[in-house]
PDB file of C-alpha atoms in Angstrom:
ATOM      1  CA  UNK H   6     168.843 139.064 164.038  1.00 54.00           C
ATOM      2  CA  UNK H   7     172.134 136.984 162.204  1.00 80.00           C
ATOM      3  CA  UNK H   8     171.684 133.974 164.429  1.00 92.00           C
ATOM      4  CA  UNK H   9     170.006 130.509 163.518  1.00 96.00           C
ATOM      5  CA  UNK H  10     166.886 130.291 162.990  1.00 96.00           C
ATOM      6  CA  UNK H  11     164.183 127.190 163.456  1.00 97.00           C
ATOM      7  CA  UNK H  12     160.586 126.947 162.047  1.00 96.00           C
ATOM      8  CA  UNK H  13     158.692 126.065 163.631  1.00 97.00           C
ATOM      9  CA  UNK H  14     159.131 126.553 167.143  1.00 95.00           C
ATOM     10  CA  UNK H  15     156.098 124.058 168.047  1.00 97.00           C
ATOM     11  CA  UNK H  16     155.044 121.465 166.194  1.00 97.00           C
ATOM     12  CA  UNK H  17     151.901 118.804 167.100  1.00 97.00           C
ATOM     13  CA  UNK H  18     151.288 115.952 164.724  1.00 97.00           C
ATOM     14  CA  UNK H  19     149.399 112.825 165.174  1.00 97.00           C
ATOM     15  CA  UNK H  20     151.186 109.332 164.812  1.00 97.00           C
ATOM     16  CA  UNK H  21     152.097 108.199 161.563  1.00 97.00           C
ATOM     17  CA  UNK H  22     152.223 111.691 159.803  1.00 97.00           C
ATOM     18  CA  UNK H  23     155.460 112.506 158.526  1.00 98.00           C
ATOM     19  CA  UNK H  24     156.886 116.020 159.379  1.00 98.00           C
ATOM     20  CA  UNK H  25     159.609 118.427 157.997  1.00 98.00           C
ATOM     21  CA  UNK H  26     161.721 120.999 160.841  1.00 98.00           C
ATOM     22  CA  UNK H  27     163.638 123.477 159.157  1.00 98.00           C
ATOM     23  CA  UNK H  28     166.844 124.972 160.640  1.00 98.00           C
ATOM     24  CA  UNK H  29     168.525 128.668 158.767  1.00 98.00           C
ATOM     25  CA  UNK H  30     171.855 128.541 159.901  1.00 97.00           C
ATOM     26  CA  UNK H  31     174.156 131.750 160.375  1.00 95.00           C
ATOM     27  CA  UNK H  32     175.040 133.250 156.396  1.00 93.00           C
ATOM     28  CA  UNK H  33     178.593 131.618 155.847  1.00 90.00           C
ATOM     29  CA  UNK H  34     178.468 128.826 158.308  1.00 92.00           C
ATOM     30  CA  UNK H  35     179.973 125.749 156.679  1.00 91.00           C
ATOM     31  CA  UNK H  36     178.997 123.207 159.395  1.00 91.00           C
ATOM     32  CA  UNK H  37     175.514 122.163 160.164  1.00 94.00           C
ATOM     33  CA  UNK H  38     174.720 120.419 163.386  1.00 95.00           C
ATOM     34  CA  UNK H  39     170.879 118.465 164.276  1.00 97.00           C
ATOM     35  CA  UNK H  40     170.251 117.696 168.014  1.00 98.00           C
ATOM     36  CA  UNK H  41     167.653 115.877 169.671  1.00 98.00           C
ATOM     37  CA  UNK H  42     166.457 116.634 173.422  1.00 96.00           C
ATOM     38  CA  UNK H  43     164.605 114.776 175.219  1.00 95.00           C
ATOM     39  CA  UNK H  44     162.618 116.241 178.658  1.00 91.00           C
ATOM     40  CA  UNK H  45     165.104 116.700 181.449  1.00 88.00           C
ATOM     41  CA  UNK H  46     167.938 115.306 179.320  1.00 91.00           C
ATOM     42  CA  UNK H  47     171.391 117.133 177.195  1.00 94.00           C
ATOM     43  CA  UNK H  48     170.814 117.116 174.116  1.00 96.00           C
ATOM     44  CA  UNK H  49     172.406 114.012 171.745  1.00 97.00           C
ATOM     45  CA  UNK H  50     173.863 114.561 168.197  1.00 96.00           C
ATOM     46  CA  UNK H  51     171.497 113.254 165.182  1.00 97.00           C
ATOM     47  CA  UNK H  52     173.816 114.220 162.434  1.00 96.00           C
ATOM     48  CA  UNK H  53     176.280 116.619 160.406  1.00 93.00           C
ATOM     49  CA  UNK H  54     176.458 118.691 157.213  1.00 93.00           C
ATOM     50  CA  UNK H  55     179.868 120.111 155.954  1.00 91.00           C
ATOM     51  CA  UNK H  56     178.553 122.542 153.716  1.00 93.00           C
ATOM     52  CA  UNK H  57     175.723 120.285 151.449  1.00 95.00           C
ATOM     53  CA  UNK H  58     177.546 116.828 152.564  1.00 94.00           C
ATOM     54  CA  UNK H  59     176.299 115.078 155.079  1.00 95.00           C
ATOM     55  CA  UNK H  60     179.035 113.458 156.360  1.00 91.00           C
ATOM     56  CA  UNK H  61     178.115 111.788 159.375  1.00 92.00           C
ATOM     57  CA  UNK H  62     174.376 110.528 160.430  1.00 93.00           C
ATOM     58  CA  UNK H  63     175.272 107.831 162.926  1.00 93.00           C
ATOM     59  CA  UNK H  64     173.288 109.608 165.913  1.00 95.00           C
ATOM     60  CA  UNK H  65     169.428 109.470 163.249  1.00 97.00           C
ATOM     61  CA  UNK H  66     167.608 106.866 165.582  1.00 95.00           C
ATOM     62  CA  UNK H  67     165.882 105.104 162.539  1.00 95.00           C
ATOM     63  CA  UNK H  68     165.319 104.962 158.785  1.00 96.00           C
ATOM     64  CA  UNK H  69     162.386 107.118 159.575  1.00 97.00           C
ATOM     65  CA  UNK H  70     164.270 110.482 159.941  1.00 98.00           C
ATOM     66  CA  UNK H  71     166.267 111.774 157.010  1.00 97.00           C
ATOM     67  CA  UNK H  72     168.201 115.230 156.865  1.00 98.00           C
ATOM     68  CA  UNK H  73     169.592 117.700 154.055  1.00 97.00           C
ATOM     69  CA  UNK H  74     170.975 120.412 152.934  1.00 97.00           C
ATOM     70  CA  UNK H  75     170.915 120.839 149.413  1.00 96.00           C
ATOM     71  CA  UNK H  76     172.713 124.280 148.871  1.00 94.00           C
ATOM     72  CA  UNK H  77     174.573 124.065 151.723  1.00 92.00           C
ATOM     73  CA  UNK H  78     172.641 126.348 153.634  1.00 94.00           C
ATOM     74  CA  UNK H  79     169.076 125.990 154.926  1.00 97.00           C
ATOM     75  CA  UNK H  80     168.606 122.452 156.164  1.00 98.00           C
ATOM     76  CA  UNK H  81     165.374 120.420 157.240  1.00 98.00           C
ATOM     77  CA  UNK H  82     165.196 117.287 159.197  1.00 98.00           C
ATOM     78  CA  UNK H  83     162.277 115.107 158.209  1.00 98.00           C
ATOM     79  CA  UNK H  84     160.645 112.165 159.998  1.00 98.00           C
ATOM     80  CA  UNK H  85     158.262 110.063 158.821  1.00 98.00           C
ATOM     81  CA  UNK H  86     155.354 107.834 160.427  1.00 97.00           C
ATOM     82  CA  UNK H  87     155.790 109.909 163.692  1.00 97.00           C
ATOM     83  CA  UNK H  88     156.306 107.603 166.992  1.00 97.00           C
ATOM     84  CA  UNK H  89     155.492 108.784 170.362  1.00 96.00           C
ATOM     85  CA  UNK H  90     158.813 108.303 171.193  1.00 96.00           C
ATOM     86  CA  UNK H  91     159.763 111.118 168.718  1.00 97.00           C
ATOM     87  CA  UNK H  92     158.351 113.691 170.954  1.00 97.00           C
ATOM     88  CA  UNK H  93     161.462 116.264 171.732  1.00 97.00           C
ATOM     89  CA  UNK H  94     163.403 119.166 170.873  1.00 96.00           C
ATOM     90  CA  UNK H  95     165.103 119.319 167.738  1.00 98.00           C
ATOM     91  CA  UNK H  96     167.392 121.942 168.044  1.00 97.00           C
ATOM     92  CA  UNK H  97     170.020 123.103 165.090  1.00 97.00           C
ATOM     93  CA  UNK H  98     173.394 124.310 165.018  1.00 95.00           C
ATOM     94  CA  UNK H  99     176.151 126.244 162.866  1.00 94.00           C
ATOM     95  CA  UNK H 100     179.278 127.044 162.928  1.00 90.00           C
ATOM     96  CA  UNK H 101     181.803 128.849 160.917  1.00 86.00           C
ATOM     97  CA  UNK H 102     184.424 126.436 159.768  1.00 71.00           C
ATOM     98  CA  UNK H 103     185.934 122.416 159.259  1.00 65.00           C
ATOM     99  CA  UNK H 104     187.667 122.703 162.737  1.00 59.00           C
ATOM    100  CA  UNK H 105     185.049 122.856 165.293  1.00 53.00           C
ATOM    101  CA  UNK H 106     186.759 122.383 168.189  1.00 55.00           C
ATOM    102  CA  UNK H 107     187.862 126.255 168.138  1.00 65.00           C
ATOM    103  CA  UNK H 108     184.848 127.414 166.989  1.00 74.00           C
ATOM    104  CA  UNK H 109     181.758 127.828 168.875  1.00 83.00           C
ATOM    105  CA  UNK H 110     178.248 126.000 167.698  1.00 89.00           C
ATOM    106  CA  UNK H 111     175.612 128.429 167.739  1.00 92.00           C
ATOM    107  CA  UNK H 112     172.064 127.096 168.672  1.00 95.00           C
ATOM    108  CA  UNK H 113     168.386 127.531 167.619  1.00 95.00           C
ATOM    109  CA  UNK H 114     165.933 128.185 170.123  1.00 94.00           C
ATOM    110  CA  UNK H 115     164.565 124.469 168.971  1.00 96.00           C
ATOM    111  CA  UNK H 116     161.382 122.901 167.398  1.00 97.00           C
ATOM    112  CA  UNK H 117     159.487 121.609 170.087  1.00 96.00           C
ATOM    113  CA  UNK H 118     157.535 118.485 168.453  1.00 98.00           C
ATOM    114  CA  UNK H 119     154.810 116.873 170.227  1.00 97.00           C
ATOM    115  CA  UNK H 120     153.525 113.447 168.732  1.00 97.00           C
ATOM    116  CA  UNK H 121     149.784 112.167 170.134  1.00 95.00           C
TER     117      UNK H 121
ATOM    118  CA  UNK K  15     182.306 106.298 173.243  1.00 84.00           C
ATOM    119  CA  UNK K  16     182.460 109.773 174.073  1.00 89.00           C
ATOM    120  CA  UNK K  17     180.347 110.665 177.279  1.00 94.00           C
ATOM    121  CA  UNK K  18     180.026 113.442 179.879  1.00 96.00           C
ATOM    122  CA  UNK K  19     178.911 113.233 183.281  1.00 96.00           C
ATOM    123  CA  UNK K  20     177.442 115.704 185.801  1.00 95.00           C
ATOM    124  CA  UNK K  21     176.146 115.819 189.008  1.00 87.00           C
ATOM    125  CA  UNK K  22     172.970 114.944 190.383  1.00 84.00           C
ATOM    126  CA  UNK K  23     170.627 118.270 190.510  1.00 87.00           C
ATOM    127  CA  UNK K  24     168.878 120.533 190.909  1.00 95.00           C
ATOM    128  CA  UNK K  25     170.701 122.997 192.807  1.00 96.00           C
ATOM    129  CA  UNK K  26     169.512 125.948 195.121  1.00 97.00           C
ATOM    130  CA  UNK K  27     171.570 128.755 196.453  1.00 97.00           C
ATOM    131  CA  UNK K  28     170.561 131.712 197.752  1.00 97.00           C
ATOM    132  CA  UNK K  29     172.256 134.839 196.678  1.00 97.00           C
ATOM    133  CA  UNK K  30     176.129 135.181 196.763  1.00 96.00           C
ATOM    134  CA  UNK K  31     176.856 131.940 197.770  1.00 97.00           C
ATOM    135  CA  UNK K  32     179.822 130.087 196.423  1.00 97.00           C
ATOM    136  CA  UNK K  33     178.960 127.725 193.224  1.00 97.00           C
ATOM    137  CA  UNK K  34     180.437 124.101 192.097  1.00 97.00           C
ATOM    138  CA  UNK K  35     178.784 122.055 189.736  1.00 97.00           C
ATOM    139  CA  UNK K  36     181.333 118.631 188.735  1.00 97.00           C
ATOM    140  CA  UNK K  37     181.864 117.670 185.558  1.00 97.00           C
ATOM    141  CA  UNK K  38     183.729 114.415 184.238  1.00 97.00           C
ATOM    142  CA  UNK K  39     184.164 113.330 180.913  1.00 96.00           C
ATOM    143  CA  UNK K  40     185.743 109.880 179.068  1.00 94.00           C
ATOM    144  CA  UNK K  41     186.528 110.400 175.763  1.00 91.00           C
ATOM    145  CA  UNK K  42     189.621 109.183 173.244  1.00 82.00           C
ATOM    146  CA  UNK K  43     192.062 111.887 172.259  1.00 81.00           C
ATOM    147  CA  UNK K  44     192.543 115.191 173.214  1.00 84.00           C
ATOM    148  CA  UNK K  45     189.148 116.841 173.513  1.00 90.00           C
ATOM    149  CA  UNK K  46     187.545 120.662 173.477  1.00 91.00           C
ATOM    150  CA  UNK K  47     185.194 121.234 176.610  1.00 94.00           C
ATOM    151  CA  UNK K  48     182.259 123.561 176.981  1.00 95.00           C
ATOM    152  CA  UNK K  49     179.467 124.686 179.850  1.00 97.00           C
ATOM    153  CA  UNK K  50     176.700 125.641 177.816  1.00 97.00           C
ATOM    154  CA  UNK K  51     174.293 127.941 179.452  1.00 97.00           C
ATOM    155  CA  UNK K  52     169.930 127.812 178.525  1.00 94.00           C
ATOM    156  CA  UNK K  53     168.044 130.555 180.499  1.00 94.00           C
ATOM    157  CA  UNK K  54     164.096 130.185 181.289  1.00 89.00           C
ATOM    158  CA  UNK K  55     163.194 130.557 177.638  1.00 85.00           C
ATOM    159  CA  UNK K  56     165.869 130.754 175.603  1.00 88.00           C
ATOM    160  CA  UNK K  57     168.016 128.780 173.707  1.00 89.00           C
ATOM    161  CA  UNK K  58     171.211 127.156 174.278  1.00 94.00           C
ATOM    162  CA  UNK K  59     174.359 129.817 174.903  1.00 94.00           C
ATOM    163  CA  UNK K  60     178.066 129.175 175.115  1.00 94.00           C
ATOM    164  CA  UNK K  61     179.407 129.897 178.819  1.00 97.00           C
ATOM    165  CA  UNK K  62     182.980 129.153 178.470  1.00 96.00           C
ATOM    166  CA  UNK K  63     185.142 126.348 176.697  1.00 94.00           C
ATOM    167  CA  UNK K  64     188.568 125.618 177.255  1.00 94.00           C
ATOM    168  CA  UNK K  65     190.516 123.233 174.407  1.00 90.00           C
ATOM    169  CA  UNK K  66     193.405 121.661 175.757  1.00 90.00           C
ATOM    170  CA  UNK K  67     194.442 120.673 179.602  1.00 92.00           C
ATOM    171  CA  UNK K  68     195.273 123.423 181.994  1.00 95.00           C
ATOM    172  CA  UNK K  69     193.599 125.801 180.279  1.00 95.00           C
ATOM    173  CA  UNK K  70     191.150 127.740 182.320  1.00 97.00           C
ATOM    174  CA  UNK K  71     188.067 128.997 180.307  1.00 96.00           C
ATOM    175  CA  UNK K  72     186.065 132.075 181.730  1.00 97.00           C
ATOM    176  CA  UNK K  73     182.867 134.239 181.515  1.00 97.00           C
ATOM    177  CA  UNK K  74     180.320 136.263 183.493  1.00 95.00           C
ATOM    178  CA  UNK K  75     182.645 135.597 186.383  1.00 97.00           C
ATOM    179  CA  UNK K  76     182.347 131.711 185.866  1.00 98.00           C
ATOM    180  CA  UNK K  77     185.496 129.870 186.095  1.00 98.00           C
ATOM    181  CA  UNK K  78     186.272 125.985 184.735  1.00 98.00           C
ATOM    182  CA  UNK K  79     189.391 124.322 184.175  1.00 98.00           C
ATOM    183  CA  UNK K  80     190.560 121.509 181.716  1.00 97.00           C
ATOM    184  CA  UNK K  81     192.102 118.802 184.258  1.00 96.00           C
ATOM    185  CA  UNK K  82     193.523 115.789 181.917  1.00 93.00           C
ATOM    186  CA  UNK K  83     194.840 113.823 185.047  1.00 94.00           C
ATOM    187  CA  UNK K  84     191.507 113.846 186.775  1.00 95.00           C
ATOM    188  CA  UNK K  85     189.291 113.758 183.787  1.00 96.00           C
ATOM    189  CA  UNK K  86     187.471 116.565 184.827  1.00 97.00           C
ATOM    190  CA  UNK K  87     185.813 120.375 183.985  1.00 98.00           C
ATOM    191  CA  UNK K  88     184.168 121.491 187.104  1.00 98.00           C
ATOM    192  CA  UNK K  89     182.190 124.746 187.297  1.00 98.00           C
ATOM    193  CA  UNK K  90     182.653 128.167 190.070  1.00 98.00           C
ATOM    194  CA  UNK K  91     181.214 130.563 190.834  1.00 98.00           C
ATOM    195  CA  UNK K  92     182.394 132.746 193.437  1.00 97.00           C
ATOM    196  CA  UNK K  93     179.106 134.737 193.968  1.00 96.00           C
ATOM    197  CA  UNK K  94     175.814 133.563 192.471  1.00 97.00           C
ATOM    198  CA  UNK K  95     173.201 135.916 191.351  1.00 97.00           C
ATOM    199  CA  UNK K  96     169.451 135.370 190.589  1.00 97.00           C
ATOM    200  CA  UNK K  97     170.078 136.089 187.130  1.00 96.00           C
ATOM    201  CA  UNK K  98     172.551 132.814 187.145  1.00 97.00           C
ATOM    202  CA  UNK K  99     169.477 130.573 187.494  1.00 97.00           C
ATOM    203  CA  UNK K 100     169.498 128.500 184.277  1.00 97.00           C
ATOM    204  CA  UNK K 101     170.510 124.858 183.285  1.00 96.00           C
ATOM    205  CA  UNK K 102     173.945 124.137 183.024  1.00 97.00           C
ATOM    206  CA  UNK K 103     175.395 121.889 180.371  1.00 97.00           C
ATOM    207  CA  UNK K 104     179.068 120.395 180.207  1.00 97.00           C
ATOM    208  CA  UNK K 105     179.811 119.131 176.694  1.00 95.00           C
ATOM    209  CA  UNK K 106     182.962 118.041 174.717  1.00 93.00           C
ATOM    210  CA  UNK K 107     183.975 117.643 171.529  1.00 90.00           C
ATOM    211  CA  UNK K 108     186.715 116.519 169.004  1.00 80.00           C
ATOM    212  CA  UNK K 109     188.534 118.964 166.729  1.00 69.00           C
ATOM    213  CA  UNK K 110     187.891 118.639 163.184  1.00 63.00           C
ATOM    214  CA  UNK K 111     184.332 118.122 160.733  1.00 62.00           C
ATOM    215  CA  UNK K 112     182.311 115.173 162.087  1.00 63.00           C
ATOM    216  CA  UNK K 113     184.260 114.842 165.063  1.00 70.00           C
ATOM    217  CA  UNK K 114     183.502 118.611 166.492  1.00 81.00           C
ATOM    218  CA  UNK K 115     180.029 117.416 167.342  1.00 89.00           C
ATOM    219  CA  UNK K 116     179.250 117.918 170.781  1.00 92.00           C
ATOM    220  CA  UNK K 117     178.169 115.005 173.230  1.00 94.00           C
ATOM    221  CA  UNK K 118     176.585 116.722 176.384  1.00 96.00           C
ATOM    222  CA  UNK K 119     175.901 115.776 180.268  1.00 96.00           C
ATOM    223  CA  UNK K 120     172.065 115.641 181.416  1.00 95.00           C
ATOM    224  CA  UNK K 121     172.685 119.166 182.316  1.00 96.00           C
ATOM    225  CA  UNK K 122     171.807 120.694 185.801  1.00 96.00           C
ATOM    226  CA  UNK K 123     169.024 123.188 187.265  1.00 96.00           C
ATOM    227  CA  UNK K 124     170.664 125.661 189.198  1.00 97.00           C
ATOM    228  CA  UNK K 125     167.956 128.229 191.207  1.00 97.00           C
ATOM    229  CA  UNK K 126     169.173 130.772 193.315  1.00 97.00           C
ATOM    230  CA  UNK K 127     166.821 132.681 195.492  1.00 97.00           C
ATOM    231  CA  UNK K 128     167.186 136.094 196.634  1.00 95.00           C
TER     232      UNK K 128
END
């Protein structure tokens, strides 16, 4: 279907790999949303792309994630020298235009990751 | 900062009963609130928002209203159905780029049993 798309839906790594999620966001969408969930909790903002800018990343819990989105579509969160504590959902969202707070976010189903 | 709070869950009705979940919020401004909706295996879904205070969102017979003196977005239902079992999430956010990201309550279980 037209709605956002996450690959891939589980990942397992081992500690200290490095990882990439990718999130396809709905054709058209200028704003680009990453979200980390943690068991039983809501999920809590990582950071934001405005088209390719990222304009805020004050939510990326270390220097060991990084995000982009070079074309100002597809984007991919990357974190490197997985922790334990990195184990979550990292779910993605668009939506259509600068002022958000008409404008729905539409979600991913989520990347599960798993870190042992 | 921003922050939303909701009650303590999980919740279990049995069918047709009447439905609150509470929902307060502290935030700076004037900001847009939300119930998002995530059924047994799917992913996150917009219930109903409502973006300024007395507005009343509404959906799938779900009711909430933006209270500004009280802080607060609570959630009805008159008549719950099985099919409303799900996690509830209250969430707001500001109004423009950055600021439109959401920050979201733990959410709630809600089960309702035939």
């Amino acid at each position: 279907g037209a709605g956002v798309s996450q690959s891939p839906r589980y990942k397992v790594a081992k500690r200290g790999q490095d990882v990439a999620l990718r999130c396809d966001p709905i054709s058209g969408h200028v704003s680009l949303f990453w979200y980390q969930q943690a068991l039983g909790q809501g999920p809590e903002f990582l950071t934001y792309f405005q088209n390719e800018a990222q304009l805020d990343k004050s939510g990326l819990p270390s220097d060991r994630f990084f995000a982009e989105r070079p074309e100002g579509s597809v984007s991919t969160l990357k974190i490197q020298r997985t922790q334990q504590e990195d184990s979550a959902v990292y779910l993605c969202a668009s939506s259509l235009a600068f002022f958000g707070g008409n404008q729905p976010q539409h979600f991913g189903d989520g990347t599960r990751l798993s870190i042992l | 900062g921003d922050s939303v709070t909701q009650m303590e869950g999980p919740v279990t009705l049995s069918e047709e009963a009447f439905l609150t979940i509470n929902c307060t919020y502290t935030a700076t401004g004037y900001p847009s609130l939300f119930w998002y909706v995530q059924y047994p295996g799917e992913g996150l879904q917009l219930l109903l928002k409502a973006t300024k205070a007395d507005d009343k969102g509404s959906n799938k017979g779900f009711e909430a209203t933006y209270r500004k003196e009280t802080t607060s977005f609570h959630l009805e239902k008159g008549s719950v159905q099985v099919s409303d079992s799900a996690v509830y999430f209250c969430a707001l956010s500001g109004f423009t780029g950055a600021n439109s990201k959401l920050t979201f309550g733990k959410g709630i279980t809600l089960s309702v049993r035939p």
